[in-house]
Amino acid sequence: MSATSVVVGIDVAKAHVDVAVLGGEFAAQRFTNEAEGHSVLAAALQSLSVTLVVMEATGGYEATLACALQAAGLPVAVINPKQARDFAKAMGRLAKTDRIDADMLAELAAVLVRRDDLARYLRPLPDAQQQTLAAVVTRRRQLLTMLGSERQRLQLAIPMVRPSIEAMIQAIRAQLDDVEAQMVGHVREHFAELDALLRSASGIGPIASATLLATLPELGRLTRREIAALVGVAPIANDSGTTRGRRRVQGGRFETRRVLYMATLTAAKYNPAIRAFYQRLVAAGKMPKVALVACMRKLLTTLNAMVRSNQPWNTSLHHA
C-alpha cells in the first residue's frame, strides 16, 4: 500500500456498522445500518479518496450498504467471514468485538490492495433486476431446504402426524413451482440475451443459468484461473518440503458450485466436449469424482470465455 492509499474496514451488524480507516484522517465511528446511515457514511468516505473498502458477508445485512458505497464510486470487497477471522488469528488478535473486527478488516484491506489480482475481490454493482433475481434464487434454495427437511421427517413420522407433513410437502412443492416460474420469467424478461448465451452450452438449463446470473455476476470479467478460484473449483496445492500432498478444491461460492456440479453431471453425458474430456481423464486413471471436478472447472471457464467474448457455445472450439 502506498503512503497515500486509504483503506476502510466495516464490521456489519443488523442495526449498525462500525467503520475503521487506515491512511486517512477519520476516527473510528459507528453508523446506523439503514439508508440514512449509509448516505452519511458514503459522503464521509468520498472525501478520503478511498482505495478499497472491505466488509464481511453477513447473511444479507451488508448488501444494501455495499450497493450504496459502490453507487458513490467506492470500490467494495465483500469477503467470507472465515477469511477475515483467519486473518485476525494470524495477526494475533484473538479478541472479537465490533470495533476490533472493523480494525482487522481495515488491515486486511491494506493487504488486499497490494495484490495484483485485487479485481477478483471487488464486488460488481448489481442492478435492481439482478438483486431481484438473487432474491428469487435464494427463496428457491430455502424452499428446497424446507422440502428436504419435511421429507426426512416423513420417514420417521408416526401415522397420526403423516398427513400434516404430507400436506406441508405438497404446499412447499406448489410454492417451489411458483418461484421457479417467477425466476424463469424474470430471466426471460431482463436477461434473455445472456441466458441464451449460457444455455447454448449443453448441460446448462434454466435453473443453472438463473443461478449463475444471480450468484456469479463476475462471470466474463475475470480470467479463467480467477473465476475457478472464486467459485471454488481450482485445485489447491498442499506441498511442504519434499512432500507433495494431494490437491483439493475448497472454499468458493457453495450455491454456485452446487448448481455447477449438477450441470456438469448432465454435460458429462450430453455435451460432446465435456463428455470426451471426462472419459479421457477416467481412462488416464483419474477417479470419477476428480474427473468430474475437472469437468466443472472446464465448463465454468468455457462459460466465462463465452460471456467475455459474447459468443455462444461452439463445439469445434472446445476440444477435450
Coordinates of N, CA, C and O in Angstrom, one line a residue, residues 77-160:
A77 N -15.1 -4.7 -1.5 CA -14.8 -6.1 -1.5 C -15.6 -6.8 -0.3 O -15.4 -6.4 0.8
V78 N -16.5 -7.7 -0.6 CA -17.2 -8.5 0.4 C -16.6 -9.8 0.5 O -16.6 -10.6 -0.5
I79 N -16.1 -10.2 1.6 CA -15.3 -11.4 1.8 C -16.0 -12.4 2.7 O -16.9 -12.0 3.5
N80 N -15.5 -13.6 2.7 CA -16.0 -14.6 3.5 C -15.6 -14.4 5.0 O -14.5 -14.1 5.3
P81 N -16.6 -14.5 6.0 CA -16.2 -14.2 7.4 C -15.1 -15.1 7.9 O -14.3 -14.7 8.7
K82 N -15.0 -16.3 7.4 CA -13.9 -17.2 7.8 C -12.5 -16.7 7.4 O -11.6 -16.8 8.2
Q83 N -12.5 -16.1 6.2 CA -11.2 -15.5 5.8 C -10.8 -14.4 6.7 O -9.6 -14.2 7.1
A84 N -11.8 -13.5 7.1 CA -11.4 -12.4 8.0 C -11.0 -12.9 9.3 O -10.1 -12.4 9.9
R85 N -11.7 -13.9 9.8 CA -11.3 -14.4 11.2 C -10.0 -15.1 11.2 O -9.2 -15.0 12.1
D86 N -9.7 -15.8 10.1 CA -8.4 -16.5 10.0 C -7.3 -15.4 9.9 O -6.2 -15.6 10.5
F87 N -7.5 -14.3 9.2 CA -6.6 -13.3 9.1 C -6.3 -12.6 10.5 O -5.2 -12.4 10.9
A88 N -7.4 -12.4 11.3 CA -7.3 -11.9 12.6 C -6.4 -12.8 13.5 O -5.6 -12.3 14.3
K89 N -6.7 -14.1 13.4 CA -5.9 -15.0 14.3 C -4.4 -15.0 13.8 O -3.6 -15.1 14.7
A90 N -4.2 -14.9 12.6 CA -2.8 -14.9 12.1 C -2.1 -13.7 12.6 O -0.9 -13.7 12.8
M91 N -2.8 -12.6 12.8 CA -2.2 -11.3 13.3 C -2.2 -11.3 14.8 O -1.8 -10.3 15.4
G92 N -2.6 -12.4 15.5 CA -2.6 -12.5 16.9 C -3.7 -11.8 17.6 O -3.7 -11.6 18.8
R93 N -4.8 -11.4 16.9 CA -5.9 -10.8 17.5 C -7.0 -11.9 17.8 O -7.7 -12.3 17.0
L94 N -7.0 -12.3 19.0 CA -7.9 -13.4 19.4 C -9.2 -12.8 20.0 O -10.3 -13.4 19.9
A95 N -9.2 -11.6 20.5 CA -10.4 -10.9 21.0 C -11.3 -10.6 19.8 O -10.8 -10.3 18.7
K96 N -12.6 -10.5 20.1 CA -13.5 -10.2 19.0 C -14.6 -9.2 19.5 O -15.4 -9.6 20.4
T97 N -14.6 -8.0 19.0 CA -15.6 -7.1 19.2 C -15.9 -6.4 17.9 O -15.1 -6.5 16.9
D98 N -17.0 -5.6 17.8 CA -17.3 -4.9 16.6 C -16.1 -4.0 16.2 O -15.8 -3.9 15.0
R99 N -15.6 -3.2 17.1 CA -14.5 -2.3 16.9 C -13.3 -3.0 16.4 O -12.6 -2.6 15.5
I100 N -12.9 -4.1 17.1 CA -11.7 -4.9 16.7 C -11.9 -5.5 15.3 O -11.0 -5.4 14.5
D101 N -13.1 -6.0 15.0 CA -13.3 -6.6 13.7 C -13.2 -5.5 12.6 O -12.6 -5.8 11.6
A102 N -13.7 -4.3 12.9 CA -13.5 -3.2 11.9 C -12.1 -2.9 11.6 O -11.6 -2.7 10.5
D103 N -11.3 -2.8 12.7 CA -9.8 -2.6 12.6 C -9.1 -3.6 11.8 O -8.3 -3.4 10.9
M104 N -9.5 -4.9 12.1 CA -8.8 -6.0 11.4 C -9.2 -6.1 9.9 O -8.4 -6.4 9.0
L105 N -10.5 -5.7 9.6 CA -10.9 -5.6 8.2 C -10.1 -4.5 7.5 O -9.8 -4.7 6.3
A106 N -9.9 -3.4 8.1 CA -9.1 -2.4 7.5 C -7.7 -2.8 7.3 O -7.1 -2.6 6.2
E107 N -7.1 -3.6 8.2 CA -5.7 -4.1 8.0 C -5.7 -5.2 6.9 O -4.8 -5.2 6.1
L108 N -6.8 -5.9 6.8 CA -6.9 -6.9 5.7 C -7.0 -6.1 4.3 O -6.4 -6.6 3.3
A109 N -7.7 -5.0 4.3 CA -7.9 -4.2 3.1 C -6.5 -3.7 2.7 O -6.2 -3.6 1.5
A110 N -5.6 -3.3 3.7 CA -4.3 -2.9 3.3 C -3.5 -3.9 2.7 O -2.6 -3.7 1.9
V111 N -3.7 -5.2 3.0 CA -3.0 -6.3 2.4 C -3.6 -6.6 1.0 O -2.9 -6.7 0.0
L112 N -4.9 -6.6 0.9 CA -5.6 -6.9 -0.4 C -5.2 -5.9 -1.5 O -5.1 -6.2 -2.7
V113 N -5.1 -4.6 -1.1 CA -4.9 -3.5 -2.1 C -3.6 -3.6 -2.8 O -3.4 -3.0 -3.8
R114 N -2.7 -4.4 -2.2 CA -1.4 -4.6 -2.8 C -1.3 -5.7 -3.8 O -0.3 -5.9 -4.5
R115 N -2.4 -6.5 -3.9 CA -2.4 -7.7 -4.7 C -2.7 -7.3 -6.2 O -3.5 -6.4 -6.5
D116 N -2.0 -8.0 -7.1 CA -2.2 -7.8 -8.5 C -3.6 -8.2 -8.9 O -4.1 -7.7 -9.9
D117 N -4.2 -9.2 -8.2 CA -5.5 -9.7 -8.6 C -6.6 -9.1 -7.7 O -7.6 -9.8 -7.4
L118 N -6.4 -7.9 -7.3 CA -7.4 -7.2 -6.5 C -8.8 -7.2 -7.1 O -9.8 -7.4 -6.4
A119 N -8.8 -7.2 -8.4 CA -10.1 -7.1 -9.1 C -11.1 -8.2 -8.8 O -12.3 -8.1 -8.8
R120 N -10.5 -9.4 -8.5 CA -11.4 -10.5 -8.2 C -12.1 -10.5 -6.9 O -13.0 -11.2 -6.6
Y121 N -11.6 -9.6 -6.0 CA -12.2 -9.4 -4.7 C -13.3 -8.3 -4.7 O -14.1 -8.3 -3.8
L122 N -13.3 -7.5 -5.8 CA -14.2 -6.4 -5.8 C -15.6 -6.9 -6.2 O -15.7 -7.7 -7.2
R123 N -16.6 -6.4 -5.6 CA -18.0 -6.8 -5.8 C -18.6 -6.0 -7.0 O -18.6 -4.7 -6.9
P124 N -19.0 -6.7 -8.0 CA -19.7 -5.9 -9.1 C -21.0 -5.3 -8.6 O -21.7 -5.9 -7.7
L125 N -21.3 -4.1 -9.1 CA -22.5 -3.4 -8.6 C -23.8 -4.1 -9.2 O -24.0 -4.0 -10.4
P126 N -24.6 -4.7 -8.4 CA -25.8 -5.3 -9.0 C -26.9 -4.3 -9.3 O -27.1 -3.4 -8.5
D127 N -27.6 -4.4 -10.4 CA -28.7 -3.6 -10.7 C -30.0 -4.1 -10.0 O -30.0 -5.2 -9.4
A128 N -31.1 -3.4 -10.1 CA -32.3 -3.8 -9.5 C -32.8 -5.2 -9.9 O -33.3 -6.0 -9.1
Q129 N -32.7 -5.4 -11.3 CA -33.1 -6.7 -11.8 C -32.3 -7.9 -11.3 O -32.8 -9.0 -11.0
Q130 N -31.0 -7.7 -11.1 CA -30.1 -8.7 -10.6 C -30.4 -9.0 -9.1 O -30.3 -10.1 -8.7
Q131 N -30.6 -7.9 -8.4 CA -31.0 -8.1 -7.0 C -32.3 -8.9 -6.8 O -32.4 -9.8 -5.9
T132 N -33.2 -8.6 -7.7 CA -34.5 -9.3 -7.6 C -34.3 -10.8 -8.0 O -34.8 -11.7 -7.3
L133 N -33.5 -11.1 -9.0 CA -33.2 -12.4 -9.4 C -32.5 -13.2 -8.2 O -32.8 -14.3 -8.0
A134 N -31.5 -12.5 -7.6 CA -30.8 -13.1 -6.5 C -31.7 -13.5 -5.4 O -31.6 -14.6 -4.7
A135 N -32.7 -12.6 -5.1 CA -33.7 -12.9 -4.0 C -34.6 -14.1 -4.4 O -34.9 -14.9 -3.5
V136 N -35.0 -14.2 -5.6 CA -35.8 -15.3 -6.1 C -35.0 -16.6 -6.0 O -35.5 -17.7 -5.6
V137 N -33.8 -16.6 -6.4 CA -32.9 -17.8 -6.4 C -32.7 -18.2 -4.9 O -32.7 -19.4 -4.6
T138 N -32.5 -17.3 -4.1 CA -32.3 -17.6 -2.6 C -33.6 -18.2 -2.1 O -33.5 -19.2 -1.3
R139 N -34.7 -17.7 -2.5 CA -36.0 -18.2 -2.0 C -36.2 -19.6 -2.5 O -36.7 -20.5 -1.7
R140 N -35.8 -19.9 -3.7 CA -35.9 -21.3 -4.2 C -35.0 -22.2 -3.4 O -35.5 -23.3 -3.1
R141 N -33.8 -21.8 -3.1 CA -32.9 -22.6 -2.3 C -33.5 -22.9 -0.9 O -33.5 -24.0 -0.3
Q142 N -34.2 -21.9 -0.3 CA -34.8 -22.0 1.0 C -35.9 -23.1 1.0 O -36.1 -23.9 1.9
L143 N -36.7 -23.0 -0.1 CA -37.8 -23.9 -0.2 C -37.3 -25.3 -0.4 O -37.9 -26.3 0.1
L144 N -36.2 -25.5 -1.2 CA -35.6 -26.8 -1.4 C -35.1 -27.4 0.0 O -35.3 -28.6 0.3
T145 N -34.6 -26.5 0.8 CA -34.1 -27.0 2.1 C -35.3 -27.4 3.0 O -35.2 -28.4 3.7
M146 N -36.4 -26.6 3.0 CA -37.6 -27.0 3.7 C -38.2 -28.3 3.2 O -38.6 -29.1 4.0
L147 N -38.2 -28.5 1.9 CA -38.7 -29.7 1.3 C -37.9 -30.9 1.8 O -38.5 -31.9 2.2
G148 N -36.6 -30.8 1.8 CA -35.7 -31.9 2.2 C -36.0 -32.2 3.7 O -36.0 -33.4 4.1
S149 N -36.2 -31.2 4.5 CA -36.4 -31.4 5.9 C -37.7 -32.1 6.2 O -37.8 -33.1 7.0
E150 N -38.7 -31.7 5.5 CA -40.0 -32.4 5.6 C -40.0 -33.8 5.1 O -40.6 -34.7 5.7
R151 N -39.3 -34.1 4.1 CA -39.2 -35.5 3.6 C -38.5 -36.4 4.6 O -38.8 -37.5 4.8
Q152 N -37.5 -35.8 5.3 CA -36.8 -36.6 6.3 C -37.7 -36.9 7.5 O -37.7 -38.0 8.1
R153 N -38.5 -35.9 7.9 CA -39.4 -36.1 9.0 C -40.5 -37.1 8.6 O -40.9 -37.9 9.5
L154 N -40.9 -37.1 7.4 CA -41.9 -38.1 6.9 C -41.4 -39.5 7.1 O -42.2 -40.4 7.4
Q155 N -40.2 -39.8 6.9 CA -39.6 -41.1 7.0 C -39.8 -41.7 8.4 O -39.9 -42.9 8.6
L156 N -39.7 -40.8 9.4 CA -39.8 -41.2 10.8 C -41.1 -41.0 11.5 O -41.3 -41.2 12.7
A157 N -42.0 -40.4 10.8 CA -43.3 -39.9 11.4 C -44.2 -41.1 11.7 O -44.3 -42.1 11.0
I158 N -44.9 -41.0 12.8 CA -46.0 -41.9 13.2 C -47.2 -41.6 12.3 O -47.4 -40.5 11.8
P159 N -48.1 -42.6 12.1 CA -49.2 -42.4 11.3 C -50.1 -41.1 11.5 O -50.6 -40.5 10.6
M160 N -50.2 -40.8 12.8 CA -51.1 -39.6 13.2 C -50.6 -38.3 12.6 O -51.4 -37.5 12.2

